[in-house]
XYZ file of C-alpha atoms in Angstrom:
576
model
C 93.546 64.540 168.844
C 93.015 68.331 168.974
C 92.175 69.966 165.296
C 94.755 71.959 163.445
C 94.791 75.483 163.871
C 93.128 77.399 161.141
C 95.321 78.872 158.329
C 96.367 82.321 158.178
C 93.478 84.347 156.480
C 93.355 87.986 155.140
C 91.446 90.539 157.372
C 87.982 90.889 156.180
C 86.791 94.361 154.732
C 83.749 94.527 156.988
C 83.179 96.391 160.063
C 81.613 95.909 163.478
C 79.265 92.732 163.522
C 76.939 94.202 166.205
C 75.615 96.682 163.533
C 72.239 95.115 162.029
C 69.841 95.763 159.406
C 67.502 96.810 161.679
C 69.732 99.462 163.120
C 70.406 101.035 159.751
C 66.684 101.110 158.982
C 66.258 102.766 162.220
C 69.008 105.656 161.321
C 67.294 105.734 157.847
C 64.005 106.489 159.168
C 65.536 109.212 161.460
C 67.440 111.371 158.886
C 64.169 113.034 157.000
C 62.803 114.232 160.527
C 66.407 115.631 161.354
C 66.899 117.278 158.005
C 63.616 119.003 158.076
C 65.002 121.340 161.017
C 68.311 122.099 159.395
C 68.368 124.976 156.581
C 71.785 123.338 155.523
C 70.315 120.377 154.146
C 68.237 122.037 151.589
C 70.747 121.996 149.008
C 71.827 118.521 149.217
C 68.719 116.989 150.260
C 67.515 115.768 146.675
C 70.586 113.699 146.391
C 70.672 112.495 149.811
C 66.948 111.541 149.588
C 67.215 109.597 146.621
C 70.239 107.744 148.226
C 68.029 107.010 151.408
C 64.953 105.723 149.420
C 67.479 103.143 147.483
C 69.023 102.161 150.840
C 65.870 101.543 152.533
C 64.522 99.398 149.709
C 67.776 97.280 149.390
C 67.830 96.966 153.047
C 64.178 95.726 153.165
C 64.620 93.348 150.439
C 64.621 89.550 151.489
C 67.571 88.902 149.372
C 69.654 91.359 151.297
C 72.376 89.496 153.207
C 71.670 90.226 157.030
C 75.545 90.297 157.887
C 76.911 92.301 154.869
C 79.975 94.219 155.505
C 78.325 96.955 154.093
C 76.172 97.839 157.442
C 79.120 99.080 159.189
C 80.050 101.991 156.774
C 76.474 102.831 156.346
C 75.856 103.093 160.045
C 78.809 105.669 160.402
C 77.562 107.465 157.387
C 73.966 108.042 158.764
C 75.301 108.763 162.340
C 77.622 111.365 160.763
C 74.814 112.758 158.858
C 72.770 113.054 161.904
C 75.508 114.900 163.742
C 75.191 117.670 161.422
C 71.592 118.357 162.812
C 72.444 117.864 166.407
C 71.852 120.725 169.009
C 75.490 121.504 169.091
C 75.983 121.658 165.297
C 76.047 125.136 165.024
C 79.482 125.302 166.966
C 81.015 123.261 164.414
C 80.605 126.337 161.979
C 78.835 126.578 158.653
C 81.567 125.260 156.272
C 82.258 122.326 158.417
C 78.540 121.668 158.120
C 78.587 121.915 154.594
C 81.542 119.808 154.132
C 80.133 117.158 156.105
C 76.972 117.060 154.380
C 78.764 116.990 150.893
C 80.822 114.053 151.618
C 77.866 112.135 153.167
C 76.091 112.680 149.945
C 78.655 111.203 147.780
C 79.168 108.296 150.549
C 75.519 107.570 150.662
C 75.385 107.698 146.714
C 78.289 104.607 146.516
C 76.692 102.776 149.445
C 73.351 102.930 147.588
C 74.710 101.519 144.545
C 76.729 98.779 146.415
C 73.353 97.992 148.498
C 71.516 97.506 145.236
C 73.867 95.250 143.863
C 73.923 93.080 147.178
C 69.960 92.963 147.234
C 69.598 91.823 143.475
C 68.802 88.134 143.172
C 71.108 86.173 141.011
C 69.564 85.509 137.283
C 68.167 81.859 137.048
C 69.947 79.231 135.190
C 67.477 79.312 132.518
C 67.272 83.067 131.917
C 66.366 83.821 128.619
C 68.282 87.206 128.776
C 70.737 88.342 126.153
C 74.288 87.028 126.584
C 75.477 90.490 126.730
C 72.932 91.313 129.550
C 73.771 88.205 131.449
C 77.376 89.117 131.211
C 76.663 92.649 132.680
C 74.518 91.008 135.368
C 77.258 88.558 136.368
C 80.071 91.207 136.115
C 77.958 93.461 138.454
C 77.901 90.366 141.057
C 81.330 89.935 140.986
C 82.112 93.587 141.273
C 80.186 93.884 144.305
C 81.876 90.946 145.764
C 85.372 92.556 145.305
C 83.971 95.917 146.751
C 82.228 94.430 149.823
C 83.008 90.459 149.955
C 85.000 88.463 152.367
C 88.508 87.331 151.751
C 87.399 84.133 150.151
C 84.634 86.015 148.243
C 87.135 88.364 146.507
C 89.676 85.714 145.692
C 86.777 83.491 143.983
C 85.506 86.874 142.233
C 89.083 87.267 140.675
C 89.267 83.808 139.366
C 86.175 84.057 137.694
C 87.221 87.394 136.100
C 90.445 86.173 134.985
C 88.530 83.259 133.253
C 85.865 85.116 131.553
C 88.053 88.318 130.701
C 88.257 87.320 127.044
C 84.573 87.216 126.578
C 83.607 90.198 128.625
C 81.542 92.868 126.265
C 82.412 96.313 126.704
C 80.041 97.429 128.925
C 80.917 94.855 131.375
C 84.436 95.610 130.939
C 83.994 99.150 131.836
C 82.794 98.116 135.124
C 85.178 95.570 135.935
C 88.315 97.170 135.043
C 88.091 100.087 137.306
C 86.874 97.440 140.196
C 90.098 95.391 140.207
C 92.069 98.523 139.919
C 90.377 99.963 142.961
C 90.890 96.517 144.730
C 94.734 96.995 144.118
C 94.646 100.906 145.247
C 92.954 100.085 148.382
C 95.241 97.262 149.169
C 98.244 99.558 148.802
C 96.886 101.819 151.094
C 95.682 99.564 153.713
C 97.472 96.448 153.162
C 94.428 94.393 153.840
C 94.828 91.548 151.459
C 97.326 88.767 151.038
C 99.916 88.606 148.606
C 98.160 85.773 146.709
C 95.240 87.812 146.355
C 97.234 90.751 144.919
C 98.919 88.286 142.646
C 95.465 87.006 141.474
C 94.520 90.931 140.907
C 97.535 91.457 138.703
C 96.581 88.095 136.847
C 93.396 89.680 136.043
C 94.798 92.734 134.698
C 97.029 90.586 132.618
C 94.171 88.870 131.323
C 92.287 92.390 130.618
C 95.166 93.215 128.578
C 94.921 90.610 126.129
C 91.185 91.260 125.659
C 90.255 93.746 122.745
C 86.956 95.075 124.830
C 88.960 95.394 128.276
C 92.383 96.870 127.091
C 90.931 100.308 126.179
C 89.474 100.627 129.622
C 92.682 99.270 131.156
C 94.673 101.888 129.399
C 92.195 104.577 130.240
C 92.321 103.604 133.988
C 95.943 103.582 134.034
C 95.803 107.204 133.597
C 93.526 108.066 136.609
C 94.474 105.317 139.077
C 97.647 104.054 140.729
C 97.783 100.807 138.243
C 101.218 101.372 137.082
C 103.002 101.127 140.486
C 101.307 98.396 141.719
C 102.170 96.220 138.134
C 105.732 97.638 138.850
C 105.932 95.985 142.271
C 104.714 92.638 140.810
C 107.253 93.044 138.339
C 110.132 93.295 140.895
C 108.497 90.054 142.972
C 110.391 86.785 143.037
C 107.503 84.567 141.571
C 107.907 84.071 137.782
C 104.087 83.940 137.485
C 103.583 87.614 138.958
C 106.245 89.027 136.912
C 104.874 87.416 133.731
C 101.479 88.539 134.318
C 102.942 92.256 134.906
C 104.689 92.128 131.920
C 101.720 91.305 130.026
C 99.434 94.119 131.646
C 102.218 96.719 131.049
C 102.484 96.018 127.355
C 99.460 97.823 126.210
C 99.969 100.527 129.010
C 103.346 101.455 127.989
C 102.248 101.470 124.278
C 99.234 103.817 124.792
C 100.625 106.412 127.293
C 104.000 108.030 127.751
C 103.047 108.722 131.176
C 102.702 104.983 132.046
C 105.964 104.392 130.201
C 107.841 107.156 132.318
C 106.182 105.781 135.580
C 107.796 102.508 134.835
C 111.031 103.807 134.160
C 111.108 105.942 137.160
C 110.528 103.222 139.281
C 113.274 100.987 138.267
C 111.396 99.181 135.695
C 114.085 98.742 133.243
C 116.325 96.945 135.603
C 113.395 94.532 136.495
C 112.365 94.056 133.025
C 115.991 93.155 131.879
C 115.875 90.524 135.004
C 112.492 89.064 133.263
C 114.492 88.880 129.973
C 117.562 87.150 131.537
C 115.981 84.561 133.696
C 111.831 84.745 132.962
C 109.823 82.186 131.135
C 109.452 82.443 127.463
C 106.221 84.197 127.537
C 107.811 86.522 130.362
C 110.718 87.124 128.024
C 108.676 88.141 125.178
C 106.614 90.410 127.240
C 109.222 91.976 128.989
C 111.000 92.721 125.680
C 107.797 94.357 124.337
C 107.372 96.557 127.381
C 111.170 97.676 126.801
C 110.541 98.384 123.224
C 107.824 100.683 124.287
C 110.035 102.419 126.789
C 112.725 102.778 123.983
C 110.474 104.653 121.677
C 110.501 107.869 124.154
C 114.047 109.522 123.469
C 113.684 111.263 126.868
C 113.683 107.674 128.628
C 116.952 106.586 127.207
C 119.241 107.450 129.862
C 117.379 104.765 131.958
C 118.939 102.359 129.392
C 122.358 103.757 129.489
C 122.322 103.456 133.272
C 122.021 99.486 132.792
C 125.227 98.219 131.387
C 123.592 94.705 130.592
C 120.849 96.318 128.527
C 122.257 95.753 125.271
C 123.944 92.342 125.756
C 120.714 90.840 127.324
C 118.566 91.995 124.348
C 121.175 90.965 121.710
C 121.269 87.440 123.624
C 117.587 87.239 123.420
C 118.177 87.956 119.668
C 119.992 84.878 119.599
C 118.287 82.471 121.817
C 114.868 83.669 122.352
C 111.427 82.531 120.906
C 110.432 84.011 117.359
C 108.288 86.384 119.325
C 110.959 87.347 121.709
C 113.490 87.843 119.113
C 110.909 90.261 117.321
C 110.519 92.422 120.177
C 114.120 92.410 121.092
C 115.096 93.547 117.704
C 112.286 96.126 117.779
C 113.697 97.460 121.222
C 117.215 97.668 119.720
C 116.087 99.596 116.810
C 114.087 102.178 118.953
C 117.148 102.520 121.034
C 119.600 103.253 118.135
C 117.028 105.226 116.210
C 117.771 109.201 115.577
C 114.079 109.515 114.535
C 113.141 111.050 118.165
C 115.866 113.879 117.874
C 113.419 116.528 116.306
C 110.979 115.570 119.053
C 113.027 116.815 121.827
C 115.548 113.727 122.320
C 119.221 113.828 122.495
C 120.702 112.095 119.277
C 123.955 111.378 121.519
C 122.104 108.810 123.536
C 121.494 107.008 120.331
C 124.995 107.290 119.080
C 126.595 105.780 122.586
C 123.973 102.972 122.137
C 124.930 102.528 118.572
C 128.779 102.197 119.339
C 127.877 99.821 122.268
C 125.784 97.355 120.426
C 128.541 97.562 117.606
C 131.045 96.765 120.396
C 128.962 93.892 121.564
C 128.843 92.152 118.263
C 125.268 93.484 116.974
C 126.360 92.739 113.356
C 127.118 88.975 114.007
C 123.819 88.562 115.842
C 121.938 90.471 113.125
C 123.653 88.417 110.201
C 122.883 85.202 112.036
C 119.500 86.268 112.335
C 119.047 87.302 108.565
C 120.671 84.084 107.609
C 118.255 81.884 109.770
C 115.434 83.931 108.419
C 116.128 82.822 104.781
C 116.088 86.258 103.172
C 118.298 84.989 100.131
C 115.369 82.225 99.519
C 111.842 81.365 100.138
C 109.968 80.218 102.880
C 107.789 82.236 105.458
C 108.857 85.538 106.488
C 109.547 86.129 110.250
C 108.017 88.875 111.764
C 111.238 90.269 113.102
C 112.701 90.695 109.619
C 111.555 94.452 109.612
C 112.850 95.519 112.914
C 116.242 93.518 112.164
C 116.482 95.746 108.909
C 115.727 98.685 110.661
C 118.447 97.967 113.348
C 120.722 97.645 110.458
C 119.875 100.992 108.990
C 120.568 102.522 112.502
C 123.970 101.028 112.769
C 124.757 101.839 109.108
C 124.317 105.605 109.926
C 127.976 105.413 110.988
C 130.039 105.607 108.043
C 132.812 102.897 109.597
C 130.253 100.596 110.598
C 128.379 101.079 107.208
C 131.702 99.990 105.427
C 131.902 96.775 107.699
C 128.113 96.038 107.272
C 128.327 96.597 103.420
C 128.251 92.777 103.006
C 124.480 92.833 104.350
C 123.816 94.479 100.720
C 122.635 91.119 99.377
C 120.355 90.168 102.347
C 118.651 93.758 102.140
C 118.159 93.699 98.296
C 116.504 90.213 98.817
C 114.199 91.467 101.407
C 112.968 94.023 98.678
C 110.846 91.459 97.349
C 108.861 90.915 100.686
C 105.055 90.748 100.648
C 105.086 92.990 103.610
C 105.114 96.693 103.032
C 106.925 97.351 106.521
C 109.730 95.058 105.557
C 110.147 96.378 102.128
C 110.169 100.042 103.495
C 112.750 98.987 106.204
C 114.997 97.224 103.378
C 114.922 100.425 101.051
C 115.890 102.616 104.108
C 118.897 100.002 104.940
C 120.010 100.108 101.542
C 119.761 103.838 101.143
C 121.797 104.031 104.519
C 124.438 101.644 103.098
C 124.990 103.180 99.847
C 124.982 106.716 101.183
C 127.897 105.832 103.662
C 129.842 102.785 102.218
C 129.143 103.902 98.489
C 130.966 101.789 96.068
C 131.354 98.691 98.425
C 127.918 98.332 98.931
C 127.131 98.554 95.123
C 129.400 95.886 94.562
C 127.596 93.459 96.968
C 124.499 94.142 95.179
C 124.736 91.527 92.409
C 121.551 91.793 90.333
C 121.452 95.759 90.160
C 118.938 95.755 87.357
C 116.429 93.813 89.470
C 116.941 95.874 92.580
C 116.042 98.935 90.630
C 112.949 97.379 89.162
C 111.680 96.536 92.610
C 112.241 100.091 93.803
C 110.622 101.524 90.974
C 107.676 99.194 91.522
C 107.491 100.525 95.179
C 107.690 104.254 94.140
C 105.010 103.654 91.623
C 102.481 101.174 93.119
C 102.973 101.381 96.881
C 99.922 102.379 98.783
C 101.733 103.576 101.983
C 103.658 107.239 101.197
C 106.410 106.161 103.586
C 107.167 102.994 101.613
C 107.108 105.355 98.311
C 109.542 107.866 100.110
C 111.708 104.919 101.200
C 112.005 103.620 97.440
C 112.713 107.248 96.230
C 115.727 107.738 99.094
C 117.278 104.175 97.969
C 117.132 105.031 94.181
C 118.763 108.307 94.766
C 121.532 106.732 96.886
C 121.987 103.907 94.077
C 121.726 106.191 91.075
C 124.279 108.635 92.401
C 126.755 105.852 93.010
C 126.392 103.601 90.231
C 125.731 104.671 86.257
C 124.688 100.926 86.008
C 121.389 101.759 88.111
C 121.001 105.020 86.101
C 120.829 103.202 82.984
C 118.417 100.408 84.586
C 116.098 103.281 85.612
C 115.836 104.964 82.589
C 114.779 101.537 80.867
C 112.016 101.248 83.245
C 109.020 103.382 81.553
C 107.316 103.673 85.143
C 110.298 105.267 86.921
C 110.291 109.046 85.692
C 106.404 109.264 85.864
C 106.261 107.815 89.304
C 108.999 110.333 90.689
C 106.901 113.075 89.218
C 103.961 112.130 90.810
C 105.967 112.169 94.453
C 106.484 116.050 93.672
C 102.931 116.874 94.023
C 102.337 118.063 97.356
C 98.611 116.654 97.470
C 100.293 113.192 97.108
C 100.739 113.153 100.894
C 104.424 112.489 100.802
C 106.999 114.388 102.938
C 109.049 117.153 102.191
C 112.062 115.044 102.742
C 110.427 112.391 100.368
C 109.938 115.392 97.574
C 113.847 115.923 98.058
C 114.969 112.723 97.370
C 112.324 112.471 94.269
C 114.075 115.600 92.796
C 117.655 113.903 93.500
C 116.064 110.911 91.401
C 114.983 113.062 88.584
C 118.325 115.131 88.412
C 120.240 111.909 88.252
C 118.574 111.313 84.687
C 117.891 114.650 83.778
C 120.970 114.495 81.139
C 118.778 112.212 79.007
C 116.712 113.776 76.121
C 114.148 111.145 76.712
C 113.681 111.401 80.356
C 113.253 115.109 80.263
C 110.539 114.715 77.781
C 108.863 112.191 80.267
C 109.278 114.703 82.794
C 107.687 117.537 80.723
C 104.690 115.325 79.825
C 104.097 114.304 83.251
C 103.914 117.975 84.576
C 106.812 118.125 86.304
C 107.383 122.013 85.430
C 104.540 123.249 87.593
C 105.718 121.249 90.753
C 109.487 122.319 90.176
C 108.637 125.987 89.970
C 106.769 125.591 93.374
C 109.641 123.815 95.110
C 112.240 126.317 93.791
C 110.208 128.971 95.557
C 110.372 126.934 98.373
C 114.250 126.520 97.997
C 114.145 122.685 97.962
C 117.715 121.455 97.633
C 118.088 120.072 93.821
C 114.936 122.168 92.754
C 116.814 124.883 90.842
C 118.897 122.458 88.991
C 116.008 120.171 87.859
C 114.281 123.441 86.772
C 117.124 124.532 84.801
C 117.342 120.875 83.027
C 113.499 121.100 82.223
C 113.895 124.509 80.669
C 116.496 123.274 78.355
C 114.392 120.327 77.459
C 111.298 122.594 76.581
C 113.732 124.704 74.364
C 114.715 121.608 72.371
C 111.199 120.608 72.245
C 110.642 124.223 70.378
C 113.218 123.362 68.063
C 112.848 119.866 67.128
C 115.517 117.732 65.379
C 115.077 117.431 61.614
């Protein structure tokens, strides 16, 4: 019975098998004599001679493979170098000769580096070298196989890199990441690897993305090599594994680089990522939602989402049915899509407004309510990571007065979230409460049952929080509550920390934003009719801060200065 035909294999990267080590050594010996008769060699000879010496030593090594694919390009480079000193070289022109020598010098330097790797013997199993040195040596060998090895050798090298990516030290990752990226780039140009090998390479990039040591080099490589287009191509493939690996690799790249995010969007990445959210594995859904979140953080990329009618419905479906990680990232994407924070940076707030209206029409409030109820924000239990983006999404929706009036029933959920142990959750809860109170007014205040407890929590945030953004959010929420409710003003006056904390926020050296200082002024103005509060303000040093804010024409500063002036006059003529 005749043997079965061999399976289809990927073409080898080697060249002419007739080229031998002896032929390359003969060409190496001929170059110095030819160079001595050519004046054009003088400028490039130091680098060329160093490469020739390294090549000669590597090819003469007993461990150098006699049939290495390196031999064919080496013979071609040496022949081109010798042609520059041939009898008819002057006819080519001086510029052509200099260009030929320059390219040959660069090519020989790379070939010499590859030859050293091929000639280096593998380390013995009982080597006493450090683990980092052993990893570097092993990685060098794998990189050599990726560059010069056969199809089977390259596939095996990719498998080894995927299994060891998490444990690679930074020095080894710095070599391995560009090698895998170059393999994909050369494959795209020449088409000389099989789809299975390309999928392995994408899986290796995904493994690099999950490694703290390699992720930084992967982000750097995305700026100089065409990594993103290959990942986008894998994202569009029908195989679930390739799409999942592409999402995992794109997650850190799009977070670190706006250019990478724009490249993904321009290549139809939003539609492909939404497809992964709809029908991918749970891990692929979470990673795809994370990449979409990164893209949505750039306001100028929002039109790509508007071109996809299924974007908001699919993300809401993921909030309802996805894994906890997928829910968190889908909510964060919806928060970015509906946020107006990017307008100052050049975005068009009209895009965010359209997306808010679309989300409301798709029933976003019901999805958020179900999520908050399931998260247990009214009681104890572990806090889900998606609570902060859920509150941020609610805040963005409540920026429309009509939606805020409908969402006023969320006030109890938001007030409960102010007691979270996480700064990000407390910050988003305070901002959501400020938006609800500012746009729904009395409806929101009636939903807040324990007003005094809410004020105490906000005063604590303004007084003791480490993050300036959290203190600013607390001041904004207090300003909205106290403008709408006399009971909240009374609760604020009862807390000894409130006035002093608000005065500290007036200090420009405190690190807060000008907007936060404006809200702190609004808080102080709300209680400035109280003689006791005015005395606390003066004692805390508010007069000096307020005079500077009056000069800056900060809203409310002039009114507060008048109230403080009245308080100082009362101090001159004390009551008897």
